[in-house]
XYZ file of C-alpha atoms in Angstrom:
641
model
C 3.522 2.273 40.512
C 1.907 4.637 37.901
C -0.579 3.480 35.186
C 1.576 4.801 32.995
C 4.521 2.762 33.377
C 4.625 0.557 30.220
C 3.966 -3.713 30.447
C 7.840 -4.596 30.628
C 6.991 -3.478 34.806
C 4.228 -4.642 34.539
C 5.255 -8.820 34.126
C 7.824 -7.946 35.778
C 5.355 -7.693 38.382
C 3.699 -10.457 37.775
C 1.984 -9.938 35.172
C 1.226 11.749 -0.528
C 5.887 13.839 0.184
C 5.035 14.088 -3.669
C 6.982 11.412 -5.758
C 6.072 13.026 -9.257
C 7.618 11.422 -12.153
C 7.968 13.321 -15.075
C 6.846 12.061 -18.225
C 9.378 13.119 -21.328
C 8.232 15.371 -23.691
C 7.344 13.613 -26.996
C 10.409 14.565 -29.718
C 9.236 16.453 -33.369
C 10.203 14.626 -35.937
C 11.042 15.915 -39.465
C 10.923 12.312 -41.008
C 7.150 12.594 -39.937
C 6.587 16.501 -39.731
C 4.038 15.855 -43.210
C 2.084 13.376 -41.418
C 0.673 15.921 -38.854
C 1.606 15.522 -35.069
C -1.166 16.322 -33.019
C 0.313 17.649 -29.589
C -3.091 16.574 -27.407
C -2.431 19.536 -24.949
C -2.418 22.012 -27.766
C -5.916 20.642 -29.112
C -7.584 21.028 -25.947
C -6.162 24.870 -24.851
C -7.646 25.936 -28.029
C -11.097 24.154 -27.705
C -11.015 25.707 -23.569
C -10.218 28.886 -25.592
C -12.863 28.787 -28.242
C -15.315 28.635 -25.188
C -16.217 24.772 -24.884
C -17.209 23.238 -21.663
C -17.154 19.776 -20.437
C -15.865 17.545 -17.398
C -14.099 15.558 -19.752
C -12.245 18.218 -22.147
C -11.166 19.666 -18.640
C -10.183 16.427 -16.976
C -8.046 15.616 -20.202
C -6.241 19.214 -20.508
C -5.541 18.902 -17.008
C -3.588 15.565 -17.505
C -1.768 16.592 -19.961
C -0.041 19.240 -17.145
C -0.506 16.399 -14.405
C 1.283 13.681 -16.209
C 4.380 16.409 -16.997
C 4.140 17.599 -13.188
C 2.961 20.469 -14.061
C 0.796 20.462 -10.848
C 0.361 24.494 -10.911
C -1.267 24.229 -14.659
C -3.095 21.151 -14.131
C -4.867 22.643 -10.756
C -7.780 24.931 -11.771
C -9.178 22.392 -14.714
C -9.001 19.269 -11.873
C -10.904 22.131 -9.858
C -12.991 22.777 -12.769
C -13.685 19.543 -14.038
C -14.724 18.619 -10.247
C -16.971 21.512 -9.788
C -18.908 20.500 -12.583
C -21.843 18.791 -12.953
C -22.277 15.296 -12.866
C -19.939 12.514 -11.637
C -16.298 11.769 -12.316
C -13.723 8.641 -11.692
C -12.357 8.853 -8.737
C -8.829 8.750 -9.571
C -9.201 12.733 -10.675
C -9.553 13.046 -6.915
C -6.714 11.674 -6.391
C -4.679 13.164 -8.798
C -6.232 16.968 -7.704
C -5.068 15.953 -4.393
C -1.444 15.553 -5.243
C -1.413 18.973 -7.472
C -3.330 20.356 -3.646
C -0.006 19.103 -1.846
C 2.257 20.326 -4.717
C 0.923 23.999 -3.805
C 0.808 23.203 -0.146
C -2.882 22.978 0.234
C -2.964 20.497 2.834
C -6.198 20.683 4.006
C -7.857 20.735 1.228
C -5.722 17.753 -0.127
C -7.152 15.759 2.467
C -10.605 16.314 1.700
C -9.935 15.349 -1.331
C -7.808 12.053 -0.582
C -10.519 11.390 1.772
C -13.326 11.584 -1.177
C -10.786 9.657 -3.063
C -11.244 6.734 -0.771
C -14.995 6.741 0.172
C -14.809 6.076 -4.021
C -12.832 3.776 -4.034
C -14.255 1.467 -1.059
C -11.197 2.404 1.233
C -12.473 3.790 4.964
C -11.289 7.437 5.765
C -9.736 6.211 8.837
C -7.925 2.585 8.005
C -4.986 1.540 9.707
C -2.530 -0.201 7.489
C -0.798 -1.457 10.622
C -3.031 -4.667 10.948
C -4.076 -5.366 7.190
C -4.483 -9.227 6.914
C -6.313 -9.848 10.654
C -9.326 -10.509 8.359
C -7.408 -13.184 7.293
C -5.936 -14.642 10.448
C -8.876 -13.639 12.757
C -10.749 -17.363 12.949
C -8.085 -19.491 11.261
C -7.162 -21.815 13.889
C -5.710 -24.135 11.702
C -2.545 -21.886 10.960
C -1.367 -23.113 14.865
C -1.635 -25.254 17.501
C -1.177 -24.552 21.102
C -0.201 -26.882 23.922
C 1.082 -26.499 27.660
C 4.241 -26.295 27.981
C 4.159 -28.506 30.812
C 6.267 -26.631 32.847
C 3.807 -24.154 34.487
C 3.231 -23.081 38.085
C 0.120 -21.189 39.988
C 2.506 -18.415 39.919
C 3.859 -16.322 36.830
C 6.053 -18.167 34.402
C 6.520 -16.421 30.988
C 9.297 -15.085 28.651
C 10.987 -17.616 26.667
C 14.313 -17.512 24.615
C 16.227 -20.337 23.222
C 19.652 -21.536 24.314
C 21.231 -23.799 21.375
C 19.235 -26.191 19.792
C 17.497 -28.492 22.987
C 17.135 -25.574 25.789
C 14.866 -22.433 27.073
C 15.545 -19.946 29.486
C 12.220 -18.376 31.355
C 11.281 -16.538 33.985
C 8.983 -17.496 36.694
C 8.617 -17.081 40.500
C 7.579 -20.202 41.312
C 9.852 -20.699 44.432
C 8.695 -16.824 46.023
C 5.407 -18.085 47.362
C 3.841 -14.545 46.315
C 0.511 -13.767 45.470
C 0.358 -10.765 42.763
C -3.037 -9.413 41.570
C -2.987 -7.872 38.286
C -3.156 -4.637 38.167
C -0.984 -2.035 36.841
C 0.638 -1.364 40.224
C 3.130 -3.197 43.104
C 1.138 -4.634 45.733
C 4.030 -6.652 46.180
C 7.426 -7.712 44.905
C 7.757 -10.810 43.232
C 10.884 -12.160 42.571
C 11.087 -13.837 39.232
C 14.173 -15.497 38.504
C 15.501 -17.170 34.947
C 15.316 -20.784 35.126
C 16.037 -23.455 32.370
C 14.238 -26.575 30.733
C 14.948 -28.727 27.918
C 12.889 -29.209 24.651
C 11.919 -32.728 24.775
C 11.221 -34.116 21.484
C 7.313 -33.445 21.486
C 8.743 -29.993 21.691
C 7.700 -29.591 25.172
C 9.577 -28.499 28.295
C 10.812 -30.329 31.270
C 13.035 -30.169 33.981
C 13.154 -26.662 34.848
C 16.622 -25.878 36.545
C 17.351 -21.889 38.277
C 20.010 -20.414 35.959
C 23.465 -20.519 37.953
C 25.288 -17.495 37.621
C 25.107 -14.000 39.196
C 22.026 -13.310 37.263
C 19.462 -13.833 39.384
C 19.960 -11.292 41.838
C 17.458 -10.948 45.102
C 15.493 -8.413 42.499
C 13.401 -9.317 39.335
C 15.265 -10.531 36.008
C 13.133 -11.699 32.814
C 13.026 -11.916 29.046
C 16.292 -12.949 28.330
C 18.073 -13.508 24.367
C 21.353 -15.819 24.113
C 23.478 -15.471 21.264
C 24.181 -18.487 19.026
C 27.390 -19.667 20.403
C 25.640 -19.550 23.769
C 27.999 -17.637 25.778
C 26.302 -13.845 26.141
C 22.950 -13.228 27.310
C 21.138 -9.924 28.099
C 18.592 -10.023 30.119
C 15.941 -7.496 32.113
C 16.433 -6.746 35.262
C 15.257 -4.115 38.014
C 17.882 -1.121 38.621
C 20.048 -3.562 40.456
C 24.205 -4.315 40.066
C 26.911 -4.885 42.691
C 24.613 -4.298 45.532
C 23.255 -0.851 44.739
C 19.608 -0.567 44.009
C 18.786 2.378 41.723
C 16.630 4.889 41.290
C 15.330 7.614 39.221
C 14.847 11.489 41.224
C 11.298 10.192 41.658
C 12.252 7.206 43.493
C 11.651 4.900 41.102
C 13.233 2.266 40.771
C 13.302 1.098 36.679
C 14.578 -1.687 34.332
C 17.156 -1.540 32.533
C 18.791 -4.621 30.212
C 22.092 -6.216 31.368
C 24.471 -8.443 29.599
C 26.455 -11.363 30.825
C 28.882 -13.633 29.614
C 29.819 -17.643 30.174
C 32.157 -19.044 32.006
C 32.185 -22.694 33.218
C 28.901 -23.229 33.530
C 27.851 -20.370 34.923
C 26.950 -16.787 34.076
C 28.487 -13.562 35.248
C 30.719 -10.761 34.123
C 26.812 -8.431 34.471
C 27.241 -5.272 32.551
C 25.194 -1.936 32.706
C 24.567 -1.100 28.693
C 25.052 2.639 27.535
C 20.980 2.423 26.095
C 19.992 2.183 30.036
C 19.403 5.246 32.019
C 18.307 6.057 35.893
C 14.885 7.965 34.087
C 13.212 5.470 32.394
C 13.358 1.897 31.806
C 14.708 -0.315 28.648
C 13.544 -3.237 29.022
C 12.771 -6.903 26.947
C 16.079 -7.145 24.458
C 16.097 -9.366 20.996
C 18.566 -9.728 18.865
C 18.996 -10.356 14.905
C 19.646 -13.046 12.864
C 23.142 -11.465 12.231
C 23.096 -10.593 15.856
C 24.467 -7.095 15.199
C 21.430 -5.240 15.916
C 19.595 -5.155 19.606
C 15.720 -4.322 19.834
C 14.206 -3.498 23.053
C 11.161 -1.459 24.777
C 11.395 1.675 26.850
C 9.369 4.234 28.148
C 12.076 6.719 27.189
C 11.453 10.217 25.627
C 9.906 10.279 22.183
C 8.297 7.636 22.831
C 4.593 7.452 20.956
C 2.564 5.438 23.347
C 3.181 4.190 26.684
C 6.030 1.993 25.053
C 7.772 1.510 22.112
C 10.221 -0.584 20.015
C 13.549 0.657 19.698
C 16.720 -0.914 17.768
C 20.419 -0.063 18.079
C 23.254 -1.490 16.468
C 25.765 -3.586 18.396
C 29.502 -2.905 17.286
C 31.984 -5.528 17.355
C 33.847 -3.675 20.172
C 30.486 -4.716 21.718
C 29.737 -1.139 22.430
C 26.447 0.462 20.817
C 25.288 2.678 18.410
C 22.393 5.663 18.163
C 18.781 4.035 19.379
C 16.503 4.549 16.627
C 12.852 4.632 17.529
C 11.025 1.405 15.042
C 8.687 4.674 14.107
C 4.392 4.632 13.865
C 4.188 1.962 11.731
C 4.793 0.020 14.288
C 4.614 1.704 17.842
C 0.947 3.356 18.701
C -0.160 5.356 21.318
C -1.212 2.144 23.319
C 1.903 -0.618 24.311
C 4.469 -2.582 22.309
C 6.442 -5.111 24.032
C 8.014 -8.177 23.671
C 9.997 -8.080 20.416
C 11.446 -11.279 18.699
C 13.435 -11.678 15.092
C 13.134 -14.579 13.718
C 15.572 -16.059 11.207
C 14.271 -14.647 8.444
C 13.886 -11.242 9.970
C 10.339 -11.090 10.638
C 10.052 -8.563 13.783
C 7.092 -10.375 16.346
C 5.816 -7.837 19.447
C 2.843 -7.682 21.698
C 0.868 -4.794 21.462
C -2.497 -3.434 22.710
C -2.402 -0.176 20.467
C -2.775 -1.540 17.307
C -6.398 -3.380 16.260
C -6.932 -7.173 18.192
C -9.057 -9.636 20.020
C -8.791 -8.120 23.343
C -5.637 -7.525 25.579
C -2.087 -7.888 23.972
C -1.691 -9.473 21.122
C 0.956 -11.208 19.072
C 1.875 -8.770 15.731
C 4.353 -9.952 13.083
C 6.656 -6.872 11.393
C 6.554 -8.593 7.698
C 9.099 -5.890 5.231
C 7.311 -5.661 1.412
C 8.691 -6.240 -1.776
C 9.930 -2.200 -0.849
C 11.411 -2.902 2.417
C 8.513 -1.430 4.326
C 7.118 -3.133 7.531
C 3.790 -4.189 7.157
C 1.779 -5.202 10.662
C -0.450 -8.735 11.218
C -2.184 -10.063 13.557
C -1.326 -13.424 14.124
C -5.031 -14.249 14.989
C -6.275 -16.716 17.127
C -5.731 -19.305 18.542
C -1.819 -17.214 19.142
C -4.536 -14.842 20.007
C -7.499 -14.482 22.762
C -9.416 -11.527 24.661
C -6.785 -12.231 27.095
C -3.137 -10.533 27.457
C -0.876 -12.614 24.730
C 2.646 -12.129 24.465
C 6.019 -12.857 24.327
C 6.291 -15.654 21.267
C 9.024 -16.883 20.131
C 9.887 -18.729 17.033
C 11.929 -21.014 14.528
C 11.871 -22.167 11.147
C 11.302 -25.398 11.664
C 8.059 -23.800 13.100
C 8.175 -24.678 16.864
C 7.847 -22.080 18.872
C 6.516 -20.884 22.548
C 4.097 -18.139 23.631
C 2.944 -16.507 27.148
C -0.361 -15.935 27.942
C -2.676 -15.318 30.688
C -6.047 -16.811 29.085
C -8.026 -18.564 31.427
C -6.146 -18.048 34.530
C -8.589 -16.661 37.437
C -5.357 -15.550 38.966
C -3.978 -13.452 36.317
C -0.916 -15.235 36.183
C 0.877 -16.060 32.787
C 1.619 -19.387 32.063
C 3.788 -21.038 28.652
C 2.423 -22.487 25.537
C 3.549 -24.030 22.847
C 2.934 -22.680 20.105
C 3.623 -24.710 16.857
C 3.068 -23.211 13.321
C 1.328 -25.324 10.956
C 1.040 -23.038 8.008
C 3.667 -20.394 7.502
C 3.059 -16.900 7.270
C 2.951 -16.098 3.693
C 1.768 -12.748 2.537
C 2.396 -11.626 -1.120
C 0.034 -11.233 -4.799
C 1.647 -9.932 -8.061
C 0.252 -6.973 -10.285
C 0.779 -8.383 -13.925
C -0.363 -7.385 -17.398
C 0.407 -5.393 -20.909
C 0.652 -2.031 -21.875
C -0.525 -1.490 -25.237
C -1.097 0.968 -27.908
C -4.931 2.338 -27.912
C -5.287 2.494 -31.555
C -3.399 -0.345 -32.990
C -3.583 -2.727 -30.057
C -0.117 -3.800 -30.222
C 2.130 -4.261 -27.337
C 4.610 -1.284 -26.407
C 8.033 -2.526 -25.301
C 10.216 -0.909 -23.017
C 7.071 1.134 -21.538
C 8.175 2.400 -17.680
C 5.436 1.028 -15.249
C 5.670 2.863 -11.962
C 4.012 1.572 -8.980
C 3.055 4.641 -6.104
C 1.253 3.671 -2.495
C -1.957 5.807 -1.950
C 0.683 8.507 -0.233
C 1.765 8.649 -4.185
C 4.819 7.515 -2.955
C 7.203 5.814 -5.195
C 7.588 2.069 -4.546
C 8.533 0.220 -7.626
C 9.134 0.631 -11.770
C 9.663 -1.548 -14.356
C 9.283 -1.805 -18.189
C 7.664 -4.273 -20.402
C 9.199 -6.775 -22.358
C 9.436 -7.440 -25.458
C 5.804 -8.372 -25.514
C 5.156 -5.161 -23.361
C 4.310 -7.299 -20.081
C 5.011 -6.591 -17.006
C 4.449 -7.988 -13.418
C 5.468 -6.432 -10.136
C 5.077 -7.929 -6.689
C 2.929 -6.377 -4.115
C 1.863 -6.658 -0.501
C -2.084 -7.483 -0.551
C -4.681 -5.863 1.247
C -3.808 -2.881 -0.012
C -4.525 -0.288 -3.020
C -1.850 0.886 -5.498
C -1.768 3.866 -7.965
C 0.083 2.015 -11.352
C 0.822 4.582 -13.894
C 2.462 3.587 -17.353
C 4.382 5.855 -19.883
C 6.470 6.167 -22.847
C 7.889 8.225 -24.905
C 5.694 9.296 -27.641
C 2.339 8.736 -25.668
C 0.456 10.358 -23.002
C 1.355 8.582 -19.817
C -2.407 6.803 -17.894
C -2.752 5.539 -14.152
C -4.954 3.556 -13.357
C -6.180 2.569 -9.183
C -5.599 -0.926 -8.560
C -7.813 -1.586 -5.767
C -6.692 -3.824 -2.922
C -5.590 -7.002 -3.593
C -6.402 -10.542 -1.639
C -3.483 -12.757 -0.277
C -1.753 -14.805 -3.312
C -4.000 -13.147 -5.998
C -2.199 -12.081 -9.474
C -4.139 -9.087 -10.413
C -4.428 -8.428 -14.607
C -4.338 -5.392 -15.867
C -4.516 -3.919 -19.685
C -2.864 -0.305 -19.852
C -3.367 1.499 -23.058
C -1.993 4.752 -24.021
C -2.753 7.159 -26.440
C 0.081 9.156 -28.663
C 0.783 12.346 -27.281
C 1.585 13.192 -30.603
C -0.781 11.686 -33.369
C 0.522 10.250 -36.816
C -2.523 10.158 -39.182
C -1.953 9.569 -43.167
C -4.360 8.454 -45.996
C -7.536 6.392 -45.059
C -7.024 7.092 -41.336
C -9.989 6.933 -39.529
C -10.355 10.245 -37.103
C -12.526 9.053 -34.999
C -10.324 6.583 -33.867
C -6.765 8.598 -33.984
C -8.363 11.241 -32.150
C -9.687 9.161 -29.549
C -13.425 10.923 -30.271
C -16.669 9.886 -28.828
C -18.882 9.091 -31.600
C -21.181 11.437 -33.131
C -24.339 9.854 -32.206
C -27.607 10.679 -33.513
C -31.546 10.559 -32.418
C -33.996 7.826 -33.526
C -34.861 8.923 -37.306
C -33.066 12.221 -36.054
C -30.231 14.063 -38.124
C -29.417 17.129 -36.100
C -26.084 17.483 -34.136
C -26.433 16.776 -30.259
C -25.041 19.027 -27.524
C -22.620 16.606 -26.505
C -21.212 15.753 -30.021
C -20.307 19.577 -30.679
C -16.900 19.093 -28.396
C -16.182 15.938 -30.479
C -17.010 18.048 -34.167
C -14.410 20.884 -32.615
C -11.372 18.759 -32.158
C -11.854 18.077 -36.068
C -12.263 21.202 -36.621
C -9.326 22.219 -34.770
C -7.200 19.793 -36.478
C -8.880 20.829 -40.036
C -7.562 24.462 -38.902
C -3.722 23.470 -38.194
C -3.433 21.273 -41.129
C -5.072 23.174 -44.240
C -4.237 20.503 -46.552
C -6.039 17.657 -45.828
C -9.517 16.894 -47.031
C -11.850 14.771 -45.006
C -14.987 12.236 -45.957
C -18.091 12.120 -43.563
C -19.276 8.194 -43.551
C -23.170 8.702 -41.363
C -24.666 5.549 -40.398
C -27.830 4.165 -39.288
C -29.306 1.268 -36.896
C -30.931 -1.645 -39.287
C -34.769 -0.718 -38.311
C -36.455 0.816 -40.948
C -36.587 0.243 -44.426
C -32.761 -0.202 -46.763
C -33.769 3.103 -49.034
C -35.540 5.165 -45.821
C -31.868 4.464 -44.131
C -30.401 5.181 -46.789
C -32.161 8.990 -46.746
C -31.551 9.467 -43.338
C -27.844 8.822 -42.779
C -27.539 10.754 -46.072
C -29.345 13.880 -44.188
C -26.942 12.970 -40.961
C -23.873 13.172 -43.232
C -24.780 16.633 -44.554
C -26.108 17.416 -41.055
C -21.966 16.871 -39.798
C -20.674 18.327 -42.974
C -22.781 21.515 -42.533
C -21.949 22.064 -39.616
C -17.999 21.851 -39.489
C -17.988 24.437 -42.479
C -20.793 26.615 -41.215
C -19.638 26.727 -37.168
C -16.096 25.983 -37.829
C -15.251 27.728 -41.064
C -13.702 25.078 -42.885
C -13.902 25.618 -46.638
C -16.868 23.403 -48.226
C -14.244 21.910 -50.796
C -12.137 20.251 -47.972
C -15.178 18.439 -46.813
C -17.716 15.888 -47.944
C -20.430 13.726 -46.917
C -21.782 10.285 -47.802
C -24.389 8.145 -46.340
C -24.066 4.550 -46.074
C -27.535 3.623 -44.134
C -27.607 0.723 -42.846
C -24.890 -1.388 -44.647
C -21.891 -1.033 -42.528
C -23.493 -2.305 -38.849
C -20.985 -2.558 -36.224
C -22.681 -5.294 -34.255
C -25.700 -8.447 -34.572
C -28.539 -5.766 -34.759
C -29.419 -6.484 -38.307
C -33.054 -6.597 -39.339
C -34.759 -9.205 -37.665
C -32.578 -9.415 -34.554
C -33.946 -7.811 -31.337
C -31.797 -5.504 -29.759
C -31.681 -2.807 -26.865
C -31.508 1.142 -27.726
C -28.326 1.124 -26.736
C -27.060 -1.443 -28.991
C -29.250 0.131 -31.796
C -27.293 3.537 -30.843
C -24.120 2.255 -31.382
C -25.031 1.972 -35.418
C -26.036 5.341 -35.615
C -22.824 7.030 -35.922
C -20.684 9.484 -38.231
C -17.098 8.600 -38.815
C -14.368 11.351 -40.147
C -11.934 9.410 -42.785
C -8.825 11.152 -44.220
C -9.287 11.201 -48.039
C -6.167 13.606 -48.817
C -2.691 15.325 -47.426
């Protein structure tokens, strides 16, 4: 048989589309028109205008186009701001990436999603398909595994439960064969379905062959029973009423039969529509609700050598399109073996995605956004052997197959009892505030995105402007929060740990700026400070961006005067400090009227020296130069309207 047949033959054998949300435009107000909105995007065109440079002026116009998906305007300042010198946070990677894929840059996008993540700790080439094996790799404790007791020197494998005290499996212990395991036929074993009971240390005994027409002289396996007990499907070779099938090849493939019960014994065998003379379908499972049928083929469109496919079942018993489970969870390698559990957690056996050697054992957990996410179940459910075929209920008894430690290759039953449930889930909580006044914003939309910037959750803050969505863990999240009135901020949540509760503060800034009497500037306008030398007075480079947005807003708004308040750090003598924060004040005032042509009258200085510290660095009290910085300042207060 060829290689590329997929593993049902084998044991048979013996073996970022862009989810922008647009932030509403903040509302003029007459009530407030005297007050003097500042519209943030407005301030920085004009200072890009006037000439001025920086990263940050750049990054921050660019925003304020990103934030109102206006991906087209916000493009060449993210290019600009990244083409300049020095480093920036990592999320304006991100966000140029998304404005890339808005203009169809895909490429480039890439590159940039792919700096994104070096950044932020996240490998170029992760798989999200087996996030929490670090967690499950070595934690033996989570199961324990026991013979079955019903095992032969032959193959016996494939479980499925029939009402509460009884297993159907397959095994050819009564064929005498010898099988070596390899991907192809050296000869045909004969498996047939056979039943035990569940004894109550939830092991099996007394195997009896299944009576009924379903064992045919051919190979049958991996059969599901419905509830009620009285339909089965079941995989079989290309076999019914005599005729042995095959494909134009000559092979001869599986296909999945049903069969109903009658008296004890099972017949009525029906060839399903999903079969086909081509290629196989093979391994059926069944729901909770028992309305939907999951199986493997090696059909077309398949990813790997064999995938997971679902159809519905209709209650004329007839079925419905077959829907491929998609690459989150089929790989280029093999899935097999699928099983729902009760609470419809999808388990499979797969060699594609990342394990300990062989097939493993996956669980198909959905998210909080009805998204499968892919485990490994880890060892001991796990070895560097093949591992397969487990099976499961919520009382956490359960059986698996597995050919660890048999020099003959054959499988043999476990069982496989859970001792700590599966349990994946952590919780993004925390406020969204106001960045001037510190107090909570209500009713503030929190949207959560994946790293695709894909949509996955929003809420708004209560009354106290809290929020708290759950997450899946071991992943990294894009939260952005917004409201009307304010510039909308995301911030990257890196990945979380199983069961953590992540906090996070979220403050915005006004998008339009109400400033009256005694306002501090500084502060409304979000400005770095105006720092100063040691027993210096002249303006720095980097504070001339900082003296423009004043400036700016001096221009719009002729009618307000300002006060320049220049500081000092404590060393030195009180009258010396004095002097010098005097010169500083005149140093700011000068140049706002002389570089920005503000009239001298609308503008005034005073120097305060040391007296107004904003930290413990008083005289006597050794400090660091940076806390000793911090004092030497220049604040713009708002004197008149």
């Amino acid at each position: 048989m060829n290689k590329a047949l997929f593993i049902a033959v084998l044991y048979l054998a013996g073996g970022f589309t862009i989810a922008a949300q647009e932030t509403r435009k903040a509302r003029a107000d007459s009530k407030y028109e005297k007050f003097a909105y500042i519209r943030a995007s407005e301030l920085y065109e004009k200072l890009v205008e006037a000439g001025y440079q920086s990263n940050d002026l750049y990054g921050k116009l660019a925003d304020t186009h990103y934030f109102n998906a206006r991906y087209a305007d916000a493009l060449p300042y993210y290019r600009k701001m990244l083409e300049g010198p020095g480093d920036v946070e990592a999320e304006y990677y991100y966000r140029y990436a998304q404005c890339l894929k808005a203009g169809e840059k895909y490429k480039e996008a890439g590159k940039m999603l792919n700096r994104f993540y070096e950044l932020v700790g996240k490998p170029k080439d992760e798989k999200s398909l087996a996030e929490a094996v670090h967690t499950l790799k070595n934690n033996k404790k989570r199961f324990t595994l026991k013979d079955a007791g019903v095992n032969t020197a032959y193959a016996d494998f494939g479980t499925a439960y029939n009402g509460e005290d009884k297993v159907i499996f397959a095994s050819a212990r009564d064929t005498g064969i010898f099988v070596k395991r390899t991907h192809k036929w050296n000869e045909k074993p004969f498996l047939k379905l056979y039943s035990a009971t569940v004894n109550s240390d939830g092991l099996l005994e007394n195997p009896e062959k299944v009576a009924g027409d379903v064992n045919s002289k051919y190979h049958q396996s991996t059969p599901v029973i419905t509830r009620d007990g009285k339909t089965m499907y079941f995989t079989r070779n290309n076999y019914r009423k005599g005729q042995y099938g095959k494909a134009e090849d000559g092979t001869n493939h599986l296909k999945i039969y049903r069969a109903t019960l009658k008296d004890g014994k099972w017949g009525n065998i029906e060839d399903l529509s999903v079969n086909n003379e081509a290629y196989s379908t093979a391994h059926p499972a069944l729901n909770a609700d028992e309305n939907l049928l999951y199986f493997v083929s090696d059909r077309s469109g398949t990813l790997g050598s064999s995938d997971l496919f679902v159809t519905e079942i209709k209650e004329d018993g007839s079925f419905g399109e077959v829907r491929n489970l998609g690459s989150v969870i089929n790989t280029p390698g093999r899935e097999s073996f699928p099983f729902v559990d009760e609470t419809g957690v999808l388990y499979f056996a797969s060699d594609g995605h990342p394990g300990l050697g062989g097939l493993d054992v996956f669980a198909a957990i959905k998210d909080p956004f009805g998204s499968y996410r892919v485990v490994n179940l880890g060892n001991p459910v796990n070895s560097t052997a093949d591992d397969f075929a487990y099976i499961t209920r919520r009382s956490g008894e359960g059986f698996l197959s597995s050919n660890r430690g048999e020099a003959s290759g054959f499988d043999n039953i476990y069982s496989a009892v859970t001792e700590v449930p599966l349990a994946f889930n952590a919780k993004l909580c925390g406020e969204v505030k106001d960045s001037i006044t510190k107090n909570p914003l209500s009713g503030a939309e929190v949207i959560l995105y994946d790293n695709e910037h894909k949509e996955l959750a929003s809420v708004q803050t209560d009354a106290s402007g809290n929020f708290c969505i759950s997450v899946w863990p071991f992943a990294g999240y894009n939260l952005r929060a917004g409201k009307e009135d304010y510039r909308s901020k995301e911030k990257w949540i890196k990945e979380l740990d199983n069961g953590e509760t992540r906090e996070v503060v979220i403050e915005l800034n006004r998008e339009d700026i109400r400033i009256t009497t005694g306002d501090d500037l500084t502060k409304k306008l979000a400005l770095k400070p105006i720092y100063f030398d040691f027993d210096g007075a002249a303006i720095r480079k980097r504070s001339e961006i900082e003296l423009a947005k004043v400036i700016a807003v001096m221009k719009k708004y002729p009618d307000i005067v300002i006060e320049v308040r220049s500081h000092t750090d404590s060393r030195g003598s009180d009258a010396y400090n004095r002097a010098l924060s005097e010169r500083r004040a005149k140093a700011t005032v000068d140049y706002i009227v002389n570089k920005g042509g503000v009239s001298p009258d609308r503008i005034s200085g005073k120097g305060y020296g040391e007296t107004r510290l904003i930290n413990h660095c008083s005289d006597g009290v050794s400090c660091s130069a940076e806390e000793h910085q911090l004092n030497r300042r220049s604040e713009f207060i708002l004197i008149k309207m």
